[in-house]
Structure formats: structure tokens, C-alpha cells
mmCIF file of C-alpha atoms in Angstrom:
data_model
loop_
_atom_site.group_PDB
_atom_site.id
_atom_site.type_symbol
_atom_site.label_atom_id
_atom_site.label_comp_id
_atom_site.label_asym_id
_atom_site.label_seq_id
_atom_site.Cartn_x
_atom_site.Cartn_y
_atom_site.Cartn_z
ATOM 1 C CA ALA A 72 104.201 116.808 169.438
ATOM 2 C CA GLN A 73 105.842 116.173 166.115
ATOM 3 C CA ARG A 74 105.203 112.939 164.299
ATOM 4 C CA VAL A 75 106.040 111.491 160.900
ATOM 5 C CA THR A 76 103.973 108.603 159.573
ATOM 6 C CA GLN A 77 104.927 106.351 156.715
ATOM 7 C CA PRO A 78 101.911 104.089 156.346
ATOM 8 C CA GLU A 79 103.589 101.449 154.186
ATOM 9 C CA LYS A 80 106.255 99.338 155.809
ATOM 10 C CA LEU A 81 106.878 97.461 152.558
ATOM 11 C CA LEU A 82 106.259 98.486 148.965
ATOM 12 C CA SER A 83 106.929 96.331 145.935
ATOM 13 C CA VAL A 84 106.711 97.478 142.317
ATOM 14 C CA PHE A 85 107.955 96.309 138.971
ATOM 15 C CA LYS A 86 110.733 97.990 137.040
ATOM 16 C CA GLY A 87 109.363 100.804 134.913
ATOM 17 C CA ALA A 88 106.243 101.249 137.020
ATOM 18 C CA PRO A 89 105.504 104.501 138.866
ATOM 19 C CA VAL A 90 106.195 104.533 142.559
ATOM 20 C CA GLU A 91 104.866 106.700 145.367
ATOM 21 C CA LEU A 92 106.092 106.458 148.944
ATOM 22 C CA LYS A 93 103.694 108.126 151.324
ATOM 23 C CA CYS A 94 104.626 110.418 154.172
ATOM 24 C CA ASN A 95 102.292 112.305 156.465
ATOM 25 C CA TYR A 96 103.331 114.538 159.307
ATOM 26 C CA SER A 97 101.754 116.232 162.273
ATOM 27 C CA TYR A 98 103.214 119.502 163.425
ATOM 28 C CA SER A 99 101.545 122.836 163.997
ATOM 29 C CA GLY A 100 104.483 124.984 162.927
ATOM 30 C CA SER A 101 106.424 125.251 159.670
ATOM 31 C CA PRO A 102 108.504 122.113 159.377
ATOM 32 C CA GLU A 103 111.329 121.442 157.001
ATOM 33 C CA LEU A 104 110.795 118.107 155.278
ATOM 34 C CA PHE A 105 113.356 115.594 153.999
ATOM 35 C CA TRP A 106 113.622 112.217 152.399
ATOM 36 C CA TYR A 107 116.591 110.045 153.365
ATOM 37 C CA VAL A 108 117.528 106.759 151.687
ATOM 38 C CA GLN A 109 119.538 103.799 152.928
ATOM 39 C CA TYR A 110 120.726 101.330 150.291
ATOM 40 C CA SER A 111 121.730 97.852 151.398
ATOM 41 C CA ARG A 112 124.888 97.965 153.520
ATOM 42 C CA GLN A 113 125.334 101.698 152.949
ATOM 43 C CA ARG A 114 124.954 104.671 155.215
ATOM 44 C CA LEU A 115 121.844 106.795 155.483
ATOM 45 C CA GLN A 116 122.009 109.593 152.946
ATOM 46 C CA LEU A 117 119.965 112.644 152.100
ATOM 47 C CA LEU A 118 117.846 112.163 148.988
ATOM 48 C CA LEU A 119 116.040 115.486 148.840
ATOM 49 C CA ARG A 120 114.621 118.324 150.920
ATOM 50 C CA HIS A 121 111.484 120.274 150.225
ATOM 51 C CA ILE A 122 113.059 123.720 150.290
ATOM 52 C CA SER A 123 115.390 122.919 147.418
ATOM 53 C CA ARG A 124 112.520 121.701 145.190
ATOM 54 C CA GLU A 125 114.916 119.621 143.136
ATOM 55 C CA SER A 126 114.738 116.205 141.536
ATOM 56 C CA ILE A 127 117.321 113.660 142.607
ATOM 57 C CA LYS A 128 117.704 110.333 140.767
ATOM 58 C CA GLY A 129 114.327 111.036 139.173
ATOM 59 C CA PHE A 130 112.556 111.388 142.533
ATOM 60 C CA THR A 131 110.450 114.399 143.433
ATOM 61 C CA ALA A 132 108.425 115.306 146.499
ATOM 62 C CA ASP A 133 105.922 118.080 146.987
ATOM 63 C CA LEU A 134 105.000 119.499 150.342
ATOM 64 C CA ASN A 135 101.223 119.696 150.733
ATOM 65 C CA LYS A 136 100.585 121.786 153.825
ATOM 66 C CA GLY A 137 96.828 121.329 153.596
ATOM 67 C CA GLU A 138 97.087 117.552 153.721
ATOM 68 C CA THR A 139 100.316 117.664 155.794
ATOM 69 C CA SER A 140 101.938 115.281 153.363
ATOM 70 C CA PHE A 141 105.291 114.991 151.631
ATOM 71 C CA HIS A 142 104.967 112.000 149.330
ATOM 72 C CA LEU A 143 107.978 110.822 147.317
ATOM 73 C CA LYS A 144 107.349 109.992 143.665
ATOM 74 C CA LYS A 145 109.189 108.578 140.689
ATOM 75 C CA PRO A 146 107.509 107.967 137.337
ATOM 76 C CA PHE A 147 109.589 104.941 136.315
ATOM 77 C CA ALA A 148 111.163 102.843 139.058
ATOM 78 C CA GLN A 149 114.555 101.197 138.535
ATOM 79 C CA GLU A 150 115.963 98.122 140.267
ATOM 80 C CA GLU A 151 118.691 100.257 141.841
ATOM 81 C CA ASP A 152 115.978 102.240 143.646
ATOM 82 C CA SER A 153 115.431 99.272 145.959
ATOM 83 C CA ALA A 154 116.259 100.592 149.417
ATOM 84 C CA MET A 155 114.850 101.769 152.724
ATOM 85 C CA TYR A 156 113.331 105.250 152.518
ATOM 86 C CA TYR A 157 112.805 107.508 155.518
ATOM 87 C CA CYS A 158 110.753 110.658 155.648
ATOM 88 C CA ALA A 159 111.895 113.166 158.272
ATOM 89 C CA LEU A 160 111.155 116.648 159.488
ATOM 90 C CA ILE A 161 112.856 119.405 161.414
ATOM 91 C CA PRO A 162 110.160 121.063 163.535
ATOM 92 C CA ARG A 163 111.148 124.665 162.963
ATOM 93 C CA PRO A 164 111.440 126.891 164.727
ATOM 94 C CA GLN A 165 113.198 125.158 167.569
ATOM 95 C CA GLY A 166 115.836 127.593 168.732
ATOM 96 C CA GLY A 167 118.316 126.776 166.014
ATOM 97 C CA SER A 168 118.186 123.043 166.666
ATOM 98 C CA GLU A 169 118.172 120.787 163.623
ATOM 99 C CA LYS A 170 116.891 117.706 165.394
ATOM 100 C CA LEU A 171 115.342 115.336 162.872
ATOM 101 C CA VAL A 172 112.124 113.448 163.569
ATOM 102 C CA PHE A 173 112.022 110.317 161.419
ATOM 103 C CA GLY A 174 109.227 108.105 160.209
ATOM 104 C CA LYS A 175 109.605 104.355 160.614
ATOM 105 C CA GLY A 176 110.617 103.933 156.980
ATOM 106 C CA THR A 177 109.327 102.152 153.883
ATOM 107 C CA LYS A 178 111.276 99.333 152.281
ATOM 108 C CA LEU A 179 110.957 99.643 148.530
ATOM 109 C CA THR A 180 111.645 96.641 146.336
ATOM 110 C CA VAL A 181 111.740 97.077 142.591
ATOM 111 C CA ASN A 182 111.324 93.767 140.832
ATOM 112 C CA PRO A 183 112.791 93.067 137.393
ATOM 113 C CA LYS B 148 136.566 115.299 151.480
ATOM 114 C CA ALA B 149 136.282 112.755 154.275
ATOM 115 C CA GLY B 150 132.804 111.902 155.494
ATOM 116 C CA VAL B 151 131.550 111.426 159.007
ATOM 117 C CA THR B 152 133.703 108.837 160.739
ATOM 118 C CA GLN B 153 132.457 106.735 163.617
ATOM 119 C CA THR B 154 134.570 104.432 165.745
ATOM 120 C CA PRO B 155 134.451 101.640 166.559
ATOM 121 C CA ARG B 156 132.267 100.011 163.894
ATOM 122 C CA TYR B 157 131.250 97.110 166.119
ATOM 123 C CA LEU B 158 131.213 96.654 169.847
ATOM 124 C CA ILE B 159 130.130 93.870 172.158
ATOM 125 C CA LYS B 160 129.630 94.715 175.806
ATOM 126 C CA THR B 161 128.235 92.990 178.871
ATOM 127 C CA ARG B 162 125.238 94.236 180.831
ATOM 128 C CA GLY B 163 126.262 96.740 183.466
ATOM 129 C CA GLN B 164 129.344 97.934 181.610
ATOM 130 C CA GLN B 165 129.746 101.343 180.086
ATOM 131 C CA VAL B 166 130.694 102.302 176.558
ATOM 132 C CA THR B 167 132.023 105.350 174.725
ATOM 133 C CA LEU B 168 131.400 105.907 171.031
ATOM 134 C CA SER B 169 133.286 108.433 168.950
ATOM 135 C CA CYS B 170 132.327 110.583 165.994
ATOM 136 C CA SER B 171 134.478 112.801 163.790
ATOM 137 C CA PRO B 172 132.340 115.171 161.719
ATOM 138 C CA ILE B 173 133.065 116.473 158.253
ATOM 139 C CA SER B 174 135.691 119.186 158.423
ATOM 140 C CA GLY B 175 134.050 122.542 159.030
ATOM 141 C CA HIS B 176 130.784 121.083 160.328
ATOM 142 C CA ARG B 177 130.052 122.392 163.792
ATOM 143 C CA SER B 178 126.735 120.667 164.412
ATOM 144 C CA VAL B 179 126.751 117.008 165.453
ATOM 145 C CA SER B 180 123.751 114.853 166.273
ATOM 146 C CA TRP B 181 123.360 111.294 167.507
ATOM 147 C CA TYR B 182 120.565 108.838 166.720
ATOM 148 C CA GLN B 183 119.729 105.353 167.887
ATOM 149 C CA GLN B 184 118.418 102.965 165.238
ATOM 150 C CA THR B 185 116.598 99.767 166.195
ATOM 151 C CA PRO B 186 114.266 97.495 164.209
ATOM 152 C CA GLY B 187 111.385 98.180 166.587
ATOM 153 C CA GLN B 188 111.687 101.907 167.247
ATOM 154 C CA GLY B 189 113.402 103.063 164.077
ATOM 155 C CA LEU B 190 115.556 106.186 164.225
ATOM 156 C CA GLN B 191 115.339 108.072 167.485
ATOM 157 C CA PHE B 192 117.090 111.310 168.334
ATOM 158 C CA LEU B 193 119.566 111.232 171.207
ATOM 159 C CA PHE B 194 121.376 114.595 171.319
ATOM 160 C CA GLU B 195 122.555 117.506 169.259
ATOM 161 C CA TYR B 196 125.673 119.570 169.834
ATOM 162 C CA PHE B 197 126.794 122.844 168.362
ATOM 163 C CA SER B 198 130.066 124.536 169.254
ATOM 164 C CA GLU B 199 130.555 122.307 172.321
ATOM 165 C CA THR B 200 127.072 123.080 173.679
ATOM 166 C CA GLN B 201 124.198 120.634 173.856
ATOM 167 C CA ARG B 202 121.489 122.278 171.793
ATOM 168 C CA ASN B 203 118.813 119.601 172.119
ATOM 169 C CA LYS B 204 118.245 116.303 173.872
ATOM 170 C CA GLY B 205 115.940 113.386 173.158
ATOM 171 C CA ASN B 206 113.864 111.299 175.558
ATOM 172 C CA PHE B 207 116.513 108.902 176.753
ATOM 173 C CA PRO B 208 117.472 108.096 180.342
ATOM 174 C CA GLY B 209 120.343 109.864 182.022
ATOM 175 C CA ARG B 210 122.574 106.840 181.370
ATOM 176 C CA PHE B 211 123.004 108.297 177.902
ATOM 177 C CA SER B 212 125.291 111.293 177.763
ATOM 178 C CA GLY B 213 127.435 113.048 175.242
ATOM 179 C CA ARG B 214 129.843 115.865 174.638
ATOM 180 C CA GLN B 215 131.509 117.797 171.880
ATOM 181 C CA PHE B 216 135.079 118.977 171.812
ATOM 182 C CA SER B 217 136.540 122.216 170.478
ATOM 183 C CA ASN B 218 137.478 120.478 167.199
ATOM 184 C CA SER B 219 133.789 119.469 166.802
ATOM 185 C CA ARG B 220 134.523 115.800 167.426
ATOM 186 C CA SER B 221 131.861 114.229 169.599
ATOM 187 C CA GLU B 222 131.532 111.300 171.942
ATOM 188 C CA MET B 223 128.533 109.629 173.460
ATOM 189 C CA ASN B 224 128.622 107.504 176.560
ATOM 190 C CA VAL B 225 126.186 104.908 177.821
ATOM 191 C CA SER B 226 126.620 103.730 181.389
ATOM 192 C CA THR B 227 125.168 100.656 183.082
ATOM 193 C CA LEU B 228 124.357 99.012 179.792
ATOM 194 C CA GLU B 229 121.098 97.130 179.380
ATOM 195 C CA LEU B 230 120.162 94.521 176.790
ATOM 196 C CA GLY B 231 117.749 97.023 175.249
ATOM 197 C CA ASP B 232 120.622 99.374 174.442
ATOM 198 C CA SER B 233 121.696 97.045 171.641
ATOM 199 C CA ALA B 234 121.330 99.145 168.516
ATOM 200 C CA LEU B 235 123.043 100.926 165.686
ATOM 201 C CA TYR B 236 124.184 104.338 166.889
ATOM 202 C CA LEU B 237 124.433 106.919 164.150
ATOM 203 C CA CYS B 238 126.256 110.200 164.210
ATOM 204 C CA ALA B 239 125.531 112.986 161.749
ATOM 205 C CA SER B 240 127.104 116.345 161.092
ATOM 206 C CA SER B 241 125.738 119.457 159.463
ATOM 207 C CA LEU B 242 126.915 122.785 158.143
ATOM 208 C CA ALA B 243 124.260 125.247 159.288
ATOM 209 C CA GLY B 244 121.056 124.146 157.614
ATOM 210 C CA SER B 245 122.571 122.170 154.770
ATOM 211 C CA GLY B 246 121.078 118.892 155.922
ATOM 212 C CA TYR B 247 122.758 116.164 157.886
ATOM 213 C CA THR B 248 125.428 113.792 156.584
ATOM 214 C CA PHE B 249 125.428 110.499 158.443
ATOM 215 C CA GLY B 250 128.231 108.189 159.429
ATOM 216 C CA SER B 251 128.161 104.411 158.996
ATOM 217 C CA GLY B 252 127.321 103.914 162.619
ATOM 218 C CA THR B 253 128.551 101.872 165.547
ATOM 219 C CA ARG B 254 126.713 98.617 166.091
ATOM 220 C CA LEU B 255 126.531 97.960 169.808
ATOM 221 C CA THR B 256 125.549 94.541 171.087
ATOM 222 C CA VAL B 257 124.906 94.123 174.785
ATOM 223 C CA VAL B 258 125.024 90.537 176.075
#
């Protein structure tokens, strides 16, 4: 079975501090990993995906297959980063399906 | 371009009733998925459609059903509503592996 675990339900940091949101997954195949973000009163939106290896809004995430982790990092947190963050995976291959398996989310608060 | 549009935004229904939610994907997107979001269970996959065919289904009872039309628009239906069906129902569309774009959701309250 596929599972995504985000061990921290809540995370609070101060502006300018580094932030790391943890994500661990269990899946025996080759998953595709994502981070989605939901700002207050906004829709869920894609932040980044591991295959693109890009940095969005200063966030990066590296897939560690050995530790089955996909932690999200930002060196200097900003107040506008306060949001709910969800780690998700597509358990490829699955016959073309792109069903997403989500973690329970981490609420990040960046204090001034 | 227009995003994923879900209607209605809010809905209040009585136990035992049925409800139909609608989703219009981004133009050109042929894959549509539905998710249920609740505070306790988080985001759970309901179904996925591609070119009018159900490609995958989550672990929900048969009261939950869906379909996709030839223009890629999708509907989901919940019959015999229960209090536990109260949730935010999210629709998302995708263009072949580009990652899903989500709608704002329909908030269903069952009383």
C-alpha cells in the first residue's frame, strides 16, 4: 500500500529562519513526488514536483530514495509562506492513472 | 485561461437526499479527478476519469459515483447522504502528466 507521512501537524518558525517540512513515503515502486500548498482561503495549488528539480518561491525538495523522503526546505522563511503544505505521491506505474496519495498536511506559521 | 470551475460552491442537504456536484476542467485537460477533504481524514481520492472512462476509483462506498462527458466536464453524485459525507469536495484536472490543477471545491454540509 502507498502511504505518505508528514510527521508534523504544526510547524512554527520566525521570519528569516530556515524551514524544513518533513515528508516520508512508503511505496515499493518508483513514485512521483509533489508538494502542494494551500494558502488561507485559496485553492490547493502545486508548489513543486521532484521530476522538475526546480525551486519555486525559494522552496526546494530533494527525493531521497534510500530514506524514502521528500522534505521541503527554504533557507529563509517569509510571513507569506504561512500556509498548509501537503506532500503527495503518484504511485507509478499504475496503468496511466495519476491518482494522488496525500499526506495529512503540515500547517506552517511564520511569525514576524 | 480559466481554471477548474466547480459548482455549486456551497450546498446544504438533508440526510437521505442525493446530491450532484459539477466540475469543468481547464480547456484541453482530459483527465479529471475528485477528492474528499475533511479535517479528520485529510485529502482522500474518490475517482479519476480520462476520456469519459473511469481510470481509477478510491475506497468509497457505492453511494459515491461519477461520470465524465465528451467535453471532459465531470459530475459526481452521492446518494442517500449521511452526516459523515459533510466535506469539501475537490475536483482537479490534468494535461497528461503535467500535475493536477485544483478547483476551489464544493463545500457540502449534510444536516
